[in-house]
């Protein structure tokens, strides 16, 4: 199971559709329902126009290919700014990391969370997430130019 966090207060409206049952829910706090309906009709027209003239594949491909979990524990070499996760993978915290989901850059804040994982900070923002949450929510992540994983 993957968990994505969406701040509905930052969105004009949010539509969620359950896999399998197709049950849909539309959250549109403070937005006129008629305006949301108009936007959804426009989206439906765009999707219809882009659809190929043949049937869809029955099962969509996964949207993300996340790396293995970081594993329990981990050690920090503060002098080298390298954190080694519980699986033995070393993470270079001296550079920036690019999140595939947003294209945003993240850097180490210099702190570890209560689980001992590096706390990453979004460049140009106050947003902070632990490395494992960053990878699941915004990943996969890759080193910015010149960095190494």
mmCIF file of C-alpha atoms in Angstrom:
data_model
loop_
_atom_site.group_PDB
_atom_site.id
_atom_site.type_symbol
_atom_site.label_atom_id
_atom_site.label_comp_id
_atom_site.label_asym_id
_atom_site.label_seq_id
_atom_site.Cartn_x
_atom_site.Cartn_y
_atom_site.Cartn_z
ATOM 1 C CA UNK A 1 0.000 0.000 0.000
ATOM 2 C CA UNK A 2 1.255 3.464 -0.877
ATOM 3 C CA UNK A 3 0.035 6.493 1.027
ATOM 4 C CA UNK A 4 -0.050 9.887 -0.635
ATOM 5 C CA UNK A 5 -0.817 12.953 1.388
ATOM 6 C CA UNK A 6 -2.829 15.671 -0.334
ATOM 7 C CA UNK A 7 -3.560 18.959 1.360
ATOM 8 C CA UNK A 8 -7.048 19.618 0.006
ATOM 9 C CA UNK A 9 -6.830 23.204 1.243
ATOM 10 C CA UNK A 10 -4.115 23.857 -1.358
ATOM 11 C CA UNK A 11 -6.188 22.457 -4.243
ATOM 12 C CA UNK A 12 -9.160 23.953 -6.032
ATOM 13 C CA UNK A 13 -10.783 20.537 -5.891
ATOM 14 C CA UNK A 14 -9.662 16.922 -5.456
ATOM 15 C CA UNK A 15 -11.225 13.849 -7.070
ATOM 16 C CA UNK A 16 -10.500 10.373 -5.722
ATOM 17 C CA UNK A 17 -11.729 7.177 -7.362
ATOM 18 C CA UNK A 18 -11.478 3.801 -5.635
ATOM 19 C CA UNK A 19 -9.697 1.109 -7.614
ATOM 20 C CA UNK A 20 -12.068 -1.785 -8.244
ATOM 21 C CA UNK A 21 -15.398 -0.319 -7.185
ATOM 22 C CA UNK A 22 -14.946 2.955 -9.059
ATOM 23 C CA UNK A 23 -16.583 4.848 -6.191
ATOM 24 C CA UNK A 24 -15.752 8.522 -6.667
ATOM 25 C CA UNK A 25 -15.488 11.342 -4.160
ATOM 26 C CA UNK A 26 -15.039 15.034 -4.944
ATOM 27 C CA UNK A 27 -13.747 17.418 -2.290
ATOM 28 C CA UNK A 28 -14.246 21.069 -3.183
ATOM 29 C CA UNK A 29 -14.178 23.168 -0.021
ATOM 30 C CA UNK A 30 -15.274 26.733 -0.704
ATOM 31 C CA UNK A 31 -15.694 26.135 -4.450
ATOM 32 C CA UNK A 32 -19.043 26.235 -6.222
ATOM 33 C CA UNK A 33 -20.154 22.735 -7.231
ATOM 34 C CA UNK A 34 -21.305 24.012 -10.639
ATOM 35 C CA UNK A 35 -17.805 25.370 -11.352
ATOM 36 C CA UNK A 36 -16.287 22.020 -10.393
ATOM 37 C CA UNK A 37 -18.797 20.186 -12.630
ATOM 38 C CA UNK A 38 -17.867 22.467 -15.559
ATOM 39 C CA UNK A 39 -14.159 21.780 -15.005
ATOM 40 C CA UNK A 40 -14.797 18.023 -14.821
ATOM 41 C CA UNK A 41 -16.775 18.118 -18.104
ATOM 42 C CA UNK A 42 -13.873 19.968 -19.772
ATOM 43 C CA UNK A 43 -11.441 17.357 -18.441
ATOM 44 C CA UNK A 44 -13.703 14.561 -19.742
ATOM 45 C CA UNK A 45 -13.794 16.178 -23.212
ATOM 46 C CA UNK A 46 -9.979 16.451 -23.244
ATOM 47 C CA UNK A 47 -9.581 12.802 -22.226
ATOM 48 C CA UNK A 48 -12.107 11.670 -24.854
ATOM 49 C CA UNK A 49 -10.255 13.642 -27.534
ATOM 50 C CA UNK A 50 -6.898 12.096 -26.558
ATOM 51 C CA UNK A 51 -8.178 8.504 -26.404
ATOM 52 C CA UNK A 52 -6.985 6.186 -29.184
ATOM 53 C CA UNK A 53 -9.573 4.553 -31.478
ATOM 54 C CA UNK A 54 -9.108 1.135 -29.829
ATOM 55 C CA UNK A 55 -10.070 -0.242 -26.378
ATOM 56 C CA UNK A 56 -7.983 0.464 -23.302
ATOM 57 C CA UNK A 57 -5.750 -2.128 -21.692
ATOM 58 C CA UNK A 58 -7.710 -3.864 -18.908
ATOM 59 C CA UNK A 59 -5.071 -3.199 -16.207
ATOM 60 C CA UNK A 60 -3.180 0.089 -16.049
ATOM 61 C CA UNK A 61 0.549 -0.109 -15.447
ATOM 62 C CA UNK A 62 1.774 0.999 -12.010
ATOM 63 C CA UNK A 63 2.381 4.738 -11.831
ATOM 64 C CA UNK A 64 5.538 4.458 -9.746
ATOM 65 C CA UNK A 65 8.378 2.033 -9.261
ATOM 66 C CA UNK A 66 9.578 2.742 -5.745
ATOM 67 C CA UNK A 67 12.890 1.448 -4.480
ATOM 68 C CA UNK A 68 13.144 -1.048 -1.647
ATOM 69 C CA UNK A 69 12.444 0.197 1.889
ATOM 70 C CA UNK A 70 15.354 1.797 3.717
ATOM 71 C CA UNK A 71 15.305 -0.928 6.343
ATOM 72 C CA UNK A 72 15.455 -0.479 10.110
ATOM 73 C CA UNK A 73 18.250 1.525 11.648
ATOM 74 C CA UNK A 74 20.924 3.423 9.828
ATOM 75 C CA UNK A 75 24.163 5.234 10.644
ATOM 76 C CA UNK A 76 25.363 8.733 9.955
ATOM 77 C CA UNK A 77 28.941 9.712 9.157
ATOM 78 C CA UNK A 78 28.479 13.410 9.922
ATOM 79 C CA UNK A 79 31.993 14.391 8.831
ATOM 80 C CA UNK A 80 31.462 12.922 5.339
ATOM 81 C CA UNK A 81 27.726 13.789 5.306
ATOM 82 C CA UNK A 82 26.894 10.194 4.360
ATOM 83 C CA UNK A 83 24.019 8.222 5.857
ATOM 84 C CA UNK A 84 23.909 4.435 5.470
ATOM 85 C CA UNK A 85 20.412 2.970 5.652
ATOM 86 C CA UNK A 86 19.449 -0.353 7.251
ATOM 87 C CA UNK A 87 19.934 -2.202 3.940
ATOM 88 C CA UNK A 88 23.559 -1.000 3.643
ATOM 89 C CA UNK A 89 22.919 1.603 0.925
ATOM 90 C CA UNK A 90 24.892 4.840 1.386
ATOM 91 C CA UNK A 91 23.220 8.199 0.763
ATOM 92 C CA UNK A 92 25.325 11.276 -0.017
ATOM 93 C CA UNK A 93 23.701 14.060 2.007
ATOM 94 C CA UNK A 94 26.173 16.733 0.867
ATOM 95 C CA UNK A 95 24.304 17.425 -2.365
ATOM 96 C CA UNK A 96 20.750 17.920 -3.512
ATOM 97 C CA UNK A 97 18.230 15.275 -4.548
ATOM 98 C CA UNK A 98 15.564 15.635 -7.251
ATOM 99 C CA UNK A 99 12.104 14.168 -6.596
ATOM 100 C CA UNK A 100 10.606 12.587 -9.723
ATOM 101 C CA UNK A 101 7.009 13.340 -8.698
ATOM 102 C CA UNK A 102 7.503 17.121 -8.578
ATOM 103 C CA UNK A 103 10.926 17.808 -10.074
ATOM 104 C CA UNK A 104 11.701 19.717 -6.873
ATOM 105 C CA UNK A 105 15.118 19.656 -5.238
ATOM 106 C CA UNK A 106 15.656 18.517 -1.655
ATOM 107 C CA UNK A 107 18.684 18.831 0.621
ATOM 108 C CA UNK A 108 19.605 17.502 4.034
ATOM 109 C CA UNK A 109 18.531 19.766 6.892
ATOM 110 C CA UNK A 110 21.423 18.595 9.090
ATOM 111 C CA UNK A 111 19.066 16.731 11.420
ATOM 112 C CA UNK A 112 17.814 13.173 11.897
ATOM 113 C CA UNK A 113 14.213 12.353 12.805
ATOM 114 C CA UNK A 114 13.237 10.327 15.880
ATOM 115 C CA UNK A 115 13.763 7.098 13.880
ATOM 116 C CA UNK A 116 17.310 8.138 12.967
ATOM 117 C CA UNK A 117 16.549 8.943 9.320
ATOM 118 C CA UNK A 118 17.794 12.134 7.655
ATOM 119 C CA UNK A 119 15.310 15.016 7.590
ATOM 120 C CA UNK A 120 15.274 16.530 4.102
ATOM 121 C CA UNK A 121 14.220 20.112 3.306
ATOM 122 C CA UNK A 122 12.656 21.250 0.021
ATOM 123 C CA UNK A 123 14.892 23.897 -1.564
ATOM 124 C CA UNK A 124 13.148 27.276 -1.457
ATOM 125 C CA UNK A 125 10.429 26.035 0.899
ATOM 126 C CA UNK A 126 9.802 25.296 4.563
ATOM 127 C CA UNK A 127 8.632 21.751 3.683
ATOM 128 C CA UNK A 128 10.556 19.009 5.486
ATOM 129 C CA UNK A 129 10.216 15.219 5.255
ATOM 130 C CA UNK A 130 12.318 12.309 6.404
ATOM 131 C CA UNK A 131 14.249 10.597 3.611
ATOM 132 C CA UNK A 132 11.975 7.538 3.633
ATOM 133 C CA UNK A 133 8.795 9.644 3.401
ATOM 134 C CA UNK A 134 10.385 11.767 0.639
ATOM 135 C CA UNK A 135 11.084 8.627 -1.391
ATOM 136 C CA UNK A 136 7.566 7.206 -0.965
ATOM 137 C CA UNK A 137 5.555 10.394 -1.456
ATOM 138 C CA UNK A 138 7.657 12.258 -4.046
ATOM 139 C CA UNK A 139 9.974 9.547 -5.386
ATOM 140 C CA UNK A 140 11.807 7.975 -6.763
ATOM 141 C CA UNK A 141 14.592 10.443 -5.992
ATOM 142 C CA UNK A 142 17.904 10.869 -7.774
ATOM 143 C CA UNK A 143 21.030 12.911 -7.082
ATOM 144 C CA UNK A 144 21.121 16.369 -8.619
ATOM 145 C CA UNK A 145 23.977 17.008 -11.096
ATOM 146 C CA UNK A 146 27.260 15.863 -9.610
ATOM 147 C CA UNK A 147 25.732 14.008 -6.652
ATOM 148 C CA UNK A 148 25.795 10.280 -5.987
ATOM 149 C CA UNK A 149 23.458 7.816 -4.346
#
